[in-house]
PDB file of C-alpha atoms in Angstrom:
ATOM      1  CA  MET A   1      57.771  -7.273  18.151  1.00 86.00           C
ATOM      2  CA  LYS A   2      54.447  -6.801  16.490  1.00 94.00           C
ATOM      3  CA  ILE A   3      55.553  -9.028  13.408  1.00 97.00           C
ATOM      4  CA  ALA A   4      54.651 -12.554  13.788  1.00 98.00           C
ATOM      5  CA  LEU A   5      56.379 -15.145  11.627  1.00 97.00           C
ATOM      6  CA  GLY A   6      54.351 -17.062   9.032  1.00 96.00           C
ATOM      7  CA  SER A   7      54.896 -20.764   7.970  1.00 95.00           C
ATOM      8  CA  ALA A   8      53.431 -21.432   5.034  1.00 93.00           C
ATOM      9  CA  GLN A   9      56.487 -21.300   2.994  1.00 93.00           C
ATOM     10  CA  PHE A  10      57.858 -24.041   5.228  1.00 95.00           C
ATOM     11  CA  GLY A  11      55.612 -26.578   3.959  1.00 91.00           C
ATOM     12  CA  LEU A  12      54.583 -25.262   0.345  1.00 85.00           C
ATOM     13  CA  SER A  13      55.713 -23.305  -2.552  1.00 67.00           C
ATOM     14  CA  TYR A  14      53.515 -20.432  -1.237  1.00 52.00           C
ATOM     15  CA  GLY A  15      52.569 -16.999  -2.774  1.00 49.00           C
ATOM     16  CA  ILE A  16      52.825 -15.606  -6.236  1.00 47.00           C
ATOM     17  CA  ALA A  17      56.484 -13.657  -5.412  1.00 48.00           C
ATOM     18  CA  ASN A  18      57.849 -16.931  -4.468  1.00 43.00           C
ATOM     19  CA  ILE A  19      60.819 -17.987  -6.559  1.00 50.00           C
ATOM     20  CA  GLY A  20      62.874 -20.181  -4.329  1.00 54.00           C
ATOM     21  CA  GLY A  21      60.033 -22.990  -3.718  1.00 71.00           C
ATOM     22  CA  LYS A  22      59.461 -24.332  -0.262  1.00 86.00           C
ATOM     23  CA  VAL A  23      61.654 -23.632   2.540  1.00 94.00           C
ATOM     24  CA  GLY A  24      64.244 -26.173   3.310  1.00 93.00           C
ATOM     25  CA  LEU A  25      65.338 -26.866   7.376  1.00 94.00           C
ATOM     26  CA  THR A  26      68.401 -25.423   7.199  1.00 96.00           C
ATOM     27  CA  GLU A  27      67.217 -21.833   5.849  1.00 96.00           C
ATOM     28  CA  ALA A  28      64.120 -22.549   8.474  1.00 96.00           C
ATOM     29  CA  LEU A  29      66.826 -22.689  11.021  1.00 97.00           C
ATOM     30  CA  ASN A  30      68.029 -19.572   9.943  1.00 97.00           C
ATOM     31  CA  ILE A  31      64.860 -17.818   9.767  1.00 98.00           C
ATOM     32  CA  ARG A  32      64.185 -19.166  13.057  1.00 97.00           C
ATOM     33  CA  ASP A  33      67.337 -18.066  14.676  1.00 97.00           C
ATOM     34  CA  VAL A  34      66.998 -14.598  13.398  1.00 98.00           C
ATOM     35  CA  ALA A  35      63.087 -14.037  14.319  1.00 98.00           C
ATOM     36  CA  LEU A  36      64.261 -15.111  17.970  1.00 97.00           C
ATOM     37  CA  ALA A  37      67.139 -12.697  17.651  1.00 97.00           C
ATOM     38  CA  ASN A  38      64.740 -10.139  17.168  1.00 97.00           C
ATOM     39  CA  ASN A  39      62.321 -10.749  19.858  1.00 96.00           C
ATOM     40  CA  ILE A  40      59.582 -12.295  17.466  1.00 97.00           C
ATOM     41  CA  ASP A  41      57.550 -14.457  19.348  1.00 97.00           C
ATOM     42  CA  THR A  42      54.942 -15.464  17.424  1.00 98.00           C
ATOM     43  CA  LEU A  43      54.584 -18.517  14.825  1.00 98.00           C
ATOM     44  CA  ASP A  44      51.726 -18.875  12.714  1.00 97.00           C
ATOM     45  CA  THR A  45      51.120 -22.289  10.710  1.00 97.00           C
ATOM     46  CA  ALA A  46      48.295 -24.624   9.779  1.00 95.00           C
ATOM     47  CA  VAL A  47      47.469 -28.191   9.164  1.00 94.00           C
ATOM     48  CA  ALA A  48      47.115 -27.624   5.765  1.00 91.00           C
ATOM     49  CA  TYR A  49      50.669 -26.004   5.205  1.00 94.00           C
ATOM     50  CA  GLY A  50      51.729 -29.059   4.007  1.00 93.00           C
ATOM     51  CA  ASN A  51      54.614 -30.095   6.012  1.00 94.00           C
ATOM     52  CA  SER A  52      55.294 -26.596   7.575  1.00 95.00           C
ATOM     53  CA  GLU A  53      54.102 -28.182  11.514  1.00 96.00           C
ATOM     54  CA  ASP A  54      56.941 -30.953  10.850  1.00 96.00           C
ATOM     55  CA  ALA A  55      59.472 -28.427   9.931  1.00 96.00           C
ATOM     56  CA  LEU A  56      58.751 -26.160  12.964  1.00 97.00           C
ATOM     57  CA  GLY A  57      59.173 -29.274  15.287  1.00 97.00           C
ATOM     58  CA  SER A  58      62.579 -30.361  13.659  1.00 96.00           C
ATOM     59  CA  ILE A  59      63.989 -26.815  14.116  1.00 97.00           C
ATOM     60  CA  GLY A  60      62.541 -26.262  17.416  1.00 97.00           C
ATOM     61  CA  VAL A  61      59.821 -23.286  18.511  1.00 97.00           C
ATOM     62  CA  ASP A  62      59.493 -23.938  22.227  1.00 96.00           C
ATOM     63  CA  ASP A  63      60.484 -20.236  22.740  1.00 96.00           C
ATOM     64  CA  PHE A  64      57.526 -19.249  20.615  1.00 98.00           C
ATOM     65  CA  ARG A  65      53.814 -18.997  20.957  1.00 98.00           C
ATOM     66  CA  VAL A  66      52.335 -21.022  18.538  1.00 98.00           C
ATOM     67  CA  VAL A  67      49.193 -20.323  16.507  1.00 98.00           C
ATOM     68  CA  THR A  68      47.783 -23.519  14.593  1.00 97.00           C
ATOM     69  CA  LYS A  69      44.347 -23.766  12.492  1.00 97.00           C
ATOM     70  CA  LEU A  70      42.204 -26.827  12.357  1.00 95.00           C
ATOM     71  CA  PRO A  71      41.779 -28.305   8.951  1.00 90.00           C
ATOM     72  CA  SER A  72      38.070 -27.902   7.369  1.00 87.00           C
ATOM     73  CA  ILE A  73      35.737 -30.544   9.444  1.00 88.00           C
ATOM     74  CA  PRO A  74      34.430 -33.248   7.370  1.00 83.00           C
ATOM     75  CA  GLU A  75      30.698 -33.949   7.577  1.00 79.00           C
ATOM     76  CA  ASN A  76      29.096 -36.674   9.361  1.00 81.00           C
ATOM     77  CA  ILE A  77      31.891 -37.241  11.659  1.00 87.00           C
ATOM     78  CA  PRO A  78      30.250 -38.886  15.130  1.00 88.00           C
ATOM     79  CA  ASP A  79      32.383 -37.628  17.192  1.00 93.00           C
ATOM     80  CA  ILE A  80      33.157 -34.020  16.620  1.00 93.00           C
ATOM     81  CA  HIS A  81      35.196 -33.794  20.173  1.00 93.00           C
ATOM     82  CA  GLY A  82      37.296 -36.957  19.446  1.00 95.00           C
ATOM     83  CA  TRP A  83      38.056 -35.787  16.007  1.00 95.00           C
ATOM     84  CA  VAL A  84      38.971 -32.070  17.117  1.00 95.00           C
ATOM     85  CA  HIS A  85      40.972 -33.418  20.221  1.00 95.00           C
ATOM     86  CA  ALA A  86      42.601 -36.173  17.833  1.00 96.00           C
ATOM     87  CA  GLU A  87      43.717 -33.394  15.053  1.00 96.00           C
ATOM     88  CA  ILE A  88      45.620 -31.158  17.409  1.00 96.00           C
ATOM     89  CA  LYS A  89      47.260 -34.196  19.063  1.00 97.00           C
ATOM     90  CA  ALA A  90      48.974 -34.955  15.733  1.00 97.00           C
ATOM     91  CA  SER A  91      49.900 -31.056  15.283  1.00 98.00           C
ATOM     92  CA  LEU A  92      51.192 -30.855  19.095  1.00 98.00           C
ATOM     93  CA  LYS A  93      53.256 -34.094  17.808  1.00 97.00           C
ATOM     94  CA  ARG A  94      54.066 -32.714  14.563  1.00 97.00           C
ATOM     95  CA  LEU A  95      55.185 -29.474  16.603  1.00 98.00           C
ATOM     96  CA  LYS A  96      56.953 -31.029  19.457  1.00 97.00           C
ATOM     97  CA  LYS A  97      54.939 -29.025  21.643  1.00 97.00           C
ATOM     98  CA  LYS A  98      52.871 -29.657  24.746  1.00 97.00           C
ATOM     99  CA  SER A  99      50.720 -26.746  24.257  1.00 97.00           C
ATOM    100  CA  LEU A 100      49.303 -24.053  21.570  1.00 98.00           C
ATOM    101  CA  TYR A 101      49.141 -20.329  22.320  1.00 98.00           C
ATOM    102  CA  GLY A 102      46.334 -20.469  19.889  1.00 98.00           C
ATOM    103  CA  LEU A 103      44.255 -22.504  17.862  1.00 98.00           C
ATOM    104  CA  LEU A 104      42.173 -21.238  15.024  1.00 98.00           C
ATOM    105  CA  MET A 105      39.169 -22.532  12.491  1.00 95.00           C
ATOM    106  CA  HIS A 106      40.714 -22.711   9.094  1.00 92.00           C
ATOM    107  CA  ASP A 107      37.308 -22.923   7.816  1.00 89.00           C
ATOM    108  CA  PRO A 108      35.011 -21.338   9.913  1.00 89.00           C
ATOM    109  CA  ARG A 109      31.829 -22.087   7.664  1.00 87.00           C
ATOM    110  CA  SER A 110      31.418 -25.507   9.831  1.00 87.00           C
ATOM    111  CA  LEU A 111      29.904 -22.800  12.400  1.00 90.00           C
ATOM    112  CA  PHE A 112      27.030 -22.165  10.183  1.00 89.00           C
ATOM    113  CA  GLY A 113      26.238 -26.034  10.171  1.00 86.00           C
ATOM    114  CA  LYS A 114      24.401 -28.647  12.013  1.00 85.00           C
ATOM    115  CA  ASN A 115      27.758 -29.457  14.179  1.00 88.00           C
ATOM    116  CA  ALA A 116      28.300 -25.944  15.721  1.00 92.00           C
ATOM    117  CA  HIS A 117      27.551 -26.550  18.614  1.00 92.00           C
ATOM    118  CA  GLU A 118      29.729 -29.350  19.277  1.00 93.00           C
ATOM    119  CA  ILE A 119      32.225 -28.054  17.238  1.00 94.00           C
ATOM    120  CA  VAL A 120      32.738 -24.998  19.543  1.00 96.00           C
ATOM    121  CA  GLY A 121      32.274 -27.397  23.032  1.00 96.00           C
ATOM    122  CA  ALA A 122      35.237 -29.105  21.486  1.00 96.00           C
ATOM    123  CA  LEU A 123      37.419 -25.890  21.099  1.00 97.00           C
ATOM    124  CA  GLU A 124      36.408 -24.502  24.120  1.00 97.00           C
ATOM    125  CA  ALA A 125      37.416 -28.267  26.028  1.00 97.00           C
ATOM    126  CA  LEU A 126      40.651 -27.548  24.673  1.00 97.00           C
ATOM    127  CA  LYS A 127      40.944 -24.222  26.581  1.00 97.00           C
ATOM    128  CA  GLU A 128      39.563 -25.624  29.677  1.00 97.00           C
ATOM    129  CA  THR A 129      42.539 -28.268  29.893  1.00 95.00           C
ATOM    130  CA  GLY A 130      45.065 -25.965  29.182  1.00 96.00           C
ATOM    131  CA  ILE A 131      46.075 -27.434  26.010  1.00 97.00           C
ATOM    132  CA  VAL A 132      45.036 -24.091  24.004  1.00 98.00           C
ATOM    133  CA  ARG A 133      45.300 -20.934  25.547  1.00 98.00           C
ATOM    134  CA  LYS A 134      42.968 -19.027  22.828  1.00 98.00           C
ATOM    135  CA  ILE A 135      40.517 -20.101  20.896  1.00 98.00           C
ATOM    136  CA  GLY A 136      39.137 -18.586  17.563  1.00 98.00           C
ATOM    137  CA  VAL A 137      38.685 -18.169  13.598  1.00 97.00           C
ATOM    138  CA  SER A 138      40.944 -17.328  10.693  1.00 97.00           C
ATOM    139  CA  VAL A 139      38.676 -15.394   8.327  1.00 96.00           C
ATOM    140  CA  TYR A 140      38.405 -14.467   4.513  1.00 93.00           C
ATOM    141  CA  ASN A 141      35.908 -11.628   4.669  1.00 94.00           C
ATOM    142  CA  PRO A 142      35.443  -9.956   7.826  1.00 95.00           C
ATOM    143  CA  ALA A 143      31.756  -9.525   7.529  1.00 94.00           C
ATOM    144  CA  ASP A 144      31.716 -13.210   8.296  1.00 95.00           C
ATOM    145  CA  LEU A 145      32.257 -12.744  12.006  1.00 97.00           C
ATOM    146  CA  GLU A 146      28.561 -11.147  12.772  1.00 96.00           C
ATOM    147  CA  GLY A 147      27.796 -14.311  11.866  1.00 95.00           C
ATOM    148  CA  ILE A 148      30.341 -15.948  14.053  1.00 96.00           C
ATOM    149  CA  SER A 149      30.975 -13.910  16.863  1.00 95.00           C
ATOM    150  CA  ARG A 150      26.826 -15.102  17.607  1.00 95.00           C
ATOM    151  CA  ILE A 151      28.217 -18.897  17.599  1.00 95.00           C
ATOM    152  CA  MET A 152      31.197 -18.562  20.026  1.00 96.00           C
ATOM    153  CA  SER A 153      33.437 -16.937  22.040  1.00 96.00           C
ATOM    154  CA  LEU A 154      36.210 -15.137  20.259  1.00 98.00           C
ATOM    155  CA  ASP A 155      40.223 -15.197  22.193  1.00 98.00           C
ATOM    156  CA  LEU A 156      41.746 -14.646  18.674  1.00 98.00           C
ATOM    157  CA  VAL A 157      40.846 -13.600  14.999  1.00 98.00           C
ATOM    158  CA  GLN A 158      43.270 -13.731  11.709  1.00 98.00           C
ATOM    159  CA  ALA A 159      42.335 -11.539   8.471  1.00 98.00           C
ATOM    160  CA  PRO A 160      43.748  -9.745   6.034  1.00 97.00           C
ATOM    161  CA  LEU A 161      44.469  -6.323   5.864  1.00 98.00           C
ATOM    162  CA  ASN A 162      46.665  -4.537   2.956  1.00 97.00           C
ATOM    163  CA  VAL A 163      46.495  -1.252   1.331  1.00 97.00           C
ATOM    164  CA  VAL A 164      44.032  -2.942  -1.455  1.00 98.00           C
ATOM    165  CA  ASP A 165      41.767  -4.684   1.179  1.00 98.00           C
ATOM    166  CA  ARG A 166      40.531  -2.524   3.957  1.00 98.00           C
ATOM    167  CA  ARG A 167      37.565  -4.731   5.105  1.00 97.00           C
ATOM    168  CA  LEU A 168      39.096  -4.887   8.164  1.00 98.00           C
ATOM    169  CA  ILE A 169      39.064  -1.600   8.825  1.00 97.00           C
ATOM    170  CA  THR A 170      35.777  -0.285   6.628  1.00 97.00           C
ATOM    171  CA  SER A 171      33.651  -2.761   8.362  1.00 97.00           C
ATOM    172  CA  GLY A 172      34.183  -1.881  11.592  1.00 97.00           C
ATOM    173  CA  TRP A 173      35.420  -5.027  12.877  1.00 98.00           C
ATOM    174  CA  LEU A 174      39.238  -3.804  13.693  1.00 98.00           C
ATOM    175  CA  GLU A 175      37.585  -1.259  16.431  1.00 98.00           C
ATOM    176  CA  LYS A 176      35.007  -3.931  17.583  1.00 98.00           C
ATOM    177  CA  LEU A 177      37.499  -6.902  18.278  1.00 98.00           C
ATOM    178  CA  SER A 178      39.814  -4.472  20.076  1.00 97.00           C
ATOM    179  CA  ASN A 179      37.448  -2.676  22.050  1.00 97.00           C
ATOM    180  CA  SER A 180      36.358  -6.670  23.061  1.00 97.00           C
ATOM    181  CA  ASP A 181      39.758  -7.849  24.182  1.00 98.00           C
ATOM    182  CA  VAL A 182      40.068  -9.988  21.107  1.00 98.00           C
ATOM    183  CA  GLU A 183      43.203 -10.311  19.734  1.00 98.00           C
ATOM    184  CA  VAL A 184      44.021  -9.256  16.196  1.00 98.00           C
ATOM    185  CA  HIS A 185      46.883 -11.169  13.927  1.00 98.00           C
ATOM    186  CA  THR A 186      46.657  -9.491  10.192  1.00 98.00           C
ATOM    187  CA  ARG A 187      47.975 -11.758   6.984  1.00 97.00           C
ATOM    188  CA  SER A 188      48.631 -10.484   3.735  1.00 96.00           C
ATOM    189  CA  SER A 189      50.207  -7.417   3.950  1.00 97.00           C
ATOM    190  CA  PHE A 190      51.806  -7.896   0.667  1.00 96.00           C
ATOM    191  CA  LEU A 191      48.995  -9.427  -1.182  1.00 96.00           C
ATOM    192  CA  GLN A 192      50.218 -12.758  -1.063  1.00 90.00           C
ATOM    193  CA  GLY A 193      53.399 -10.766  -2.948  1.00 92.00           C
ATOM    194  CA  LEU A 194      51.327  -9.288  -5.441  1.00 96.00           C
ATOM    195  CA  LEU A 195      52.536  -5.728  -4.201  1.00 97.00           C
ATOM    196  CA  LEU A 196      56.168  -6.583  -4.582  1.00 96.00           C
ATOM    197  CA  LEU A 197      56.463  -7.445  -8.148  1.00 96.00           C
ATOM    198  CA  SER A 198      57.586  -4.850 -10.708  1.00 96.00           C
ATOM    199  CA  ARG A 199      55.008  -3.615 -12.776  1.00 97.00           C
ATOM    200  CA  ASP A 200      56.066  -5.681 -16.164  1.00 96.00           C
ATOM    201  CA  LYS A 201      55.531  -8.775 -13.606  1.00 95.00           C
ATOM    202  CA  ILE A 202      52.099  -7.917 -12.784  1.00 95.00           C
ATOM    203  CA  PRO A 203      49.688 -10.796 -14.443  1.00 94.00           C
ATOM    204  CA  LYS A 204      47.905 -10.080 -17.153  1.00 93.00           C
ATOM    205  CA  LYS A 205      44.695 -11.586 -15.840  1.00 93.00           C
ATOM    206  CA  LEU A 206      44.896  -8.953 -13.114  1.00 96.00           C
ATOM    207  CA  GLU A 207      45.738  -6.087 -15.645  1.00 95.00           C
ATOM    208  CA  ARG A 208      41.856  -5.041 -15.231  1.00 95.00           C
ATOM    209  CA  TRP A 209      43.034  -2.730 -12.055  1.00 97.00           C
ATOM    210  CA  SER A 210      45.880  -1.376 -14.248  1.00 97.00           C
ATOM    211  CA  ALA A 211      44.883   2.056 -12.669  1.00 97.00           C
ATOM    212  CA  LEU A 212      46.366   0.782  -8.998  1.00 97.00           C
ATOM    213  CA  TRP A 213      49.274  -1.174 -10.498  1.00 98.00           C
ATOM    214  CA  ASP A 214      50.337   2.012 -12.407  1.00 98.00           C
ATOM    215  CA  PHE A 215      49.505   4.304  -9.064  1.00 97.00           C
ATOM    216  CA  TRP A 216      51.364   1.769  -6.847  1.00 98.00           C
ATOM    217  CA  HIS A 217      54.622   1.913  -8.961  1.00 97.00           C
ATOM    218  CA  CYS A 218      54.656   5.180 -10.219  1.00 96.00           C
ATOM    219  CA  GLU A 219      54.677   6.669  -6.499  1.00 96.00           C
ATOM    220  CA  HIS A 220      57.589   4.357  -5.287  1.00 96.00           C
ATOM    221  CA  ILE A 221      59.756   5.306  -8.083  1.00 95.00           C
ATOM    222  CA  LYS A 222      58.993   9.352  -7.779  1.00 94.00           C
ATOM    223  CA  ARG A 223      58.908   9.446  -4.118  1.00 93.00           C
ATOM    224  CA  ASP A 224      61.860   6.449  -4.289  1.00 93.00           C
ATOM    225  CA  LEU A 225      60.263   4.326  -1.830  1.00 94.00           C
ATOM    226  CA  ASN A 226      60.603   0.768  -0.579  1.00 94.00           C
ATOM    227  CA  PRO A 227      56.996  -1.416  -1.484  1.00 96.00           C
ATOM    228  CA  VAL A 228      58.131  -4.014   1.803  1.00 95.00           C
ATOM    229  CA  LYS A 229      58.384  -0.598   3.929  1.00 94.00           C
ATOM    230  CA  GLU A 230      55.311   0.891   2.497  1.00 95.00           C
ATOM    231  CA  CYS A 231      53.225  -2.564   3.055  1.00 96.00           C
ATOM    232  CA  LEU A 232      54.218  -3.296   6.703  1.00 95.00           C
ATOM    233  CA  SER A 233      53.941   0.610   7.667  1.00 93.00           C
ATOM    234  CA  PHE A 234      50.478   0.926   6.600  1.00 95.00           C
ATOM    235  CA  VAL A 235      49.260  -2.373   8.407  1.00 96.00           C
ATOM    236  CA  MET A 236      51.224  -1.842  11.471  1.00 94.00           C
ATOM    237  CA  SER A 237      49.994   2.096  11.899  1.00 93.00           C
ATOM    238  CA  PHE A 238      46.510   0.694  13.395  1.00 95.00           C
ATOM    239  CA  SER A 239      47.280   0.174  17.124  1.00 95.00           C
ATOM    240  CA  GLN A 240      44.403  -2.064  17.350  1.00 97.00           C
ATOM    241  CA  VAL A 241      46.156  -5.068  15.268  1.00 98.00           C
ATOM    242  CA  ASP A 242      48.259  -6.967  17.522  1.00 98.00           C
ATOM    243  CA  ARG A 243      50.630  -9.133  15.364  1.00 98.00           C
ATOM    244  CA  VAL A 244      51.177  -8.647  11.279  1.00 98.00           C
ATOM    245  CA  ILE A 245      52.183 -11.865   9.980  1.00 98.00           C
ATOM    246  CA  VAL A 246      55.073 -11.973   7.188  1.00 97.00           C
ATOM    247  CA  GLY A 247      56.399 -14.972   5.607  1.00 94.00           C
ATOM    248  CA  VAL A 248      59.651 -15.037   4.315  1.00 94.00           C
ATOM    249  CA  GLU A 249      61.557 -17.477   2.202  1.00 94.00           C
ATOM    250  CA  THR A 250      65.237 -16.730   3.929  1.00 96.00           C
ATOM    251  CA  ALA A 251      66.893 -15.399   6.800  1.00 97.00           C
ATOM    252  CA  SER A 252      68.174 -12.223   5.086  1.00 97.00           C
ATOM    253  CA  GLN A 253      64.634 -11.334   3.842  1.00 95.00           C
ATOM    254  CA  LEU A 254      63.093 -11.839   7.387  1.00 97.00           C
ATOM    255  CA  GLN A 255      66.172  -9.274   8.504  1.00 97.00           C
ATOM    256  CA  GLU A 256      65.187  -6.720   6.261  1.00 95.00           C
ATOM    257  CA  ILE A 257      61.982  -6.804   7.044  1.00 96.00           C
ATOM    258  CA  ILE A 258      63.152  -6.293  10.564  1.00 96.00           C
ATOM    259  CA  THR A 259      65.424  -3.408   9.672  1.00 95.00           C
ATOM    260  CA  LEU A 260      62.546  -1.625   7.327  1.00 93.00           C
ATOM    261  CA  VAL A 261      60.075  -2.051  10.508  1.00 90.00           C
ATOM    262  CA  ASN A 262      62.303  -0.746  13.200  1.00 89.00           C
ATOM    263  CA  SER A 263      63.105   2.469  10.666  1.00 83.00           C
ATOM    264  CA  THR A 264      61.530   5.864  10.736  1.00 64.00           C
ATOM    265  CA  ASN A 265      57.932   5.275   8.996  1.00 67.00           C
ATOM    266  CA  ILE A 266      57.225   7.216   5.936  1.00 63.00           C
ATOM    267  CA  SER A 267      53.676   9.078   5.966  1.00 68.00           C
ATOM    268  CA  THR A 268      51.928   8.130   2.262  1.00 84.00           C
ATOM    269  CA  ASP A 269      48.608   8.564   1.563  1.00 91.00           C
ATOM    270  CA  TRP A 270      48.029   4.900   0.015  1.00 96.00           C
ATOM    271  CA  SER A 271      43.837   5.744   0.329  1.00 95.00           C
ATOM    272  CA  PRO A 272      43.932   5.414  -3.956  1.00 96.00           C
ATOM    273  CA  MET A 273      44.654   2.090  -3.880  1.00 97.00           C
ATOM    274  CA  ALA A 274      41.774   0.801  -1.781  1.00 97.00           C
ATOM    275  CA  CYS A 275      39.629  -1.650  -3.436  1.00 97.00           C
ATOM    276  CA  ASP A 276      36.648  -3.969  -2.881  1.00 95.00           C
ATOM    277  CA  ASP A 277      36.263  -6.027  -5.487  1.00 96.00           C
ATOM    278  CA  GLU A 278      36.859  -9.611  -4.295  1.00 93.00           C
ATOM    279  CA  ASP A 279      37.942 -10.862  -7.441  1.00 95.00           C
ATOM    280  CA  LEU A 280      41.181  -8.868  -6.691  1.00 96.00           C
ATOM    281  CA  ILE A 281      41.531  -8.709  -2.831  1.00 96.00           C
ATOM    282  CA  ASN A 282      40.430 -12.975  -2.534  1.00 92.00           C
ATOM    283  CA  PRO A 283      43.864 -14.557  -3.905  1.00 91.00           C
ATOM    284  CA  SER A 284      41.329 -17.528  -4.323  1.00 88.00           C
ATOM    285  CA  ASN A 285      39.822 -16.317  -7.164  1.00 91.00           C
ATOM    286  CA  TRP A 286      42.670 -14.990  -9.301  1.00 91.00           C
ATOM    287  CA  ASP A 287      42.694 -18.295 -11.269  1.00 78.00           C
ATOM    288  CA  ILE A 288      46.764 -17.826 -12.106  1.00 67.00           C
ATOM    289  CA  LYS A 289      48.519 -20.796 -13.734  1.00 55.00           C
TER     290      LYS A 289
END
């Protein structure tokens, strides 16, 4: 299954369309069971996702390939190797795992600083010992991969991709990564839930892109389309994408996604939705209270 399970909702109230808040342990267990029953084998988490790692450890994730992310590395740490190894040791304890499938830099800006060599060395050391199988980065802008790829050898890259934000494709990096045998995981298929909101629920601060929302919603009404399916069909249509990370609040949501993914795809041209404006495609710039 190309779908990977994101767990930010297990530790935080995450996403603009989130109405249920943080997922409780009982529902997290139900979500895990649905994932296992449908051959979803990859889980995505991060130290920065609240108590997500603790929640995953509590429900049991032995049957999954787990990818986690290091938090931002503080400046002026005297022992980078020691710090990185301590963070991973703590993550493994919370997850109740002996090893990780993937370890990503959550904030790869550290790789452009004075400690870059030590950071890369620490990551590679974890890989050599078998504690981590693949190392890489999580980026907001695929353009950053140009500099990062000169500093470290990447096994795994996570980046946003959706009908609005197509930088991973237009930059050429999706093809470059695939040609270099780098595993690609995409996130933000729903643009943090924005693409799943009804037209009248689009925040006023995002109305400057009203033409996009009008087109998106009119096409769905006119053609009786399902927005979840359209979002996922777009991302999953790219063979170079290895996993598409989705976060859910309930087991029924995950089951719906799986059913939609397994159904016949509708060929829809969403090219008018493409946008390069980072005020929109980077949710950290939305400033929505």
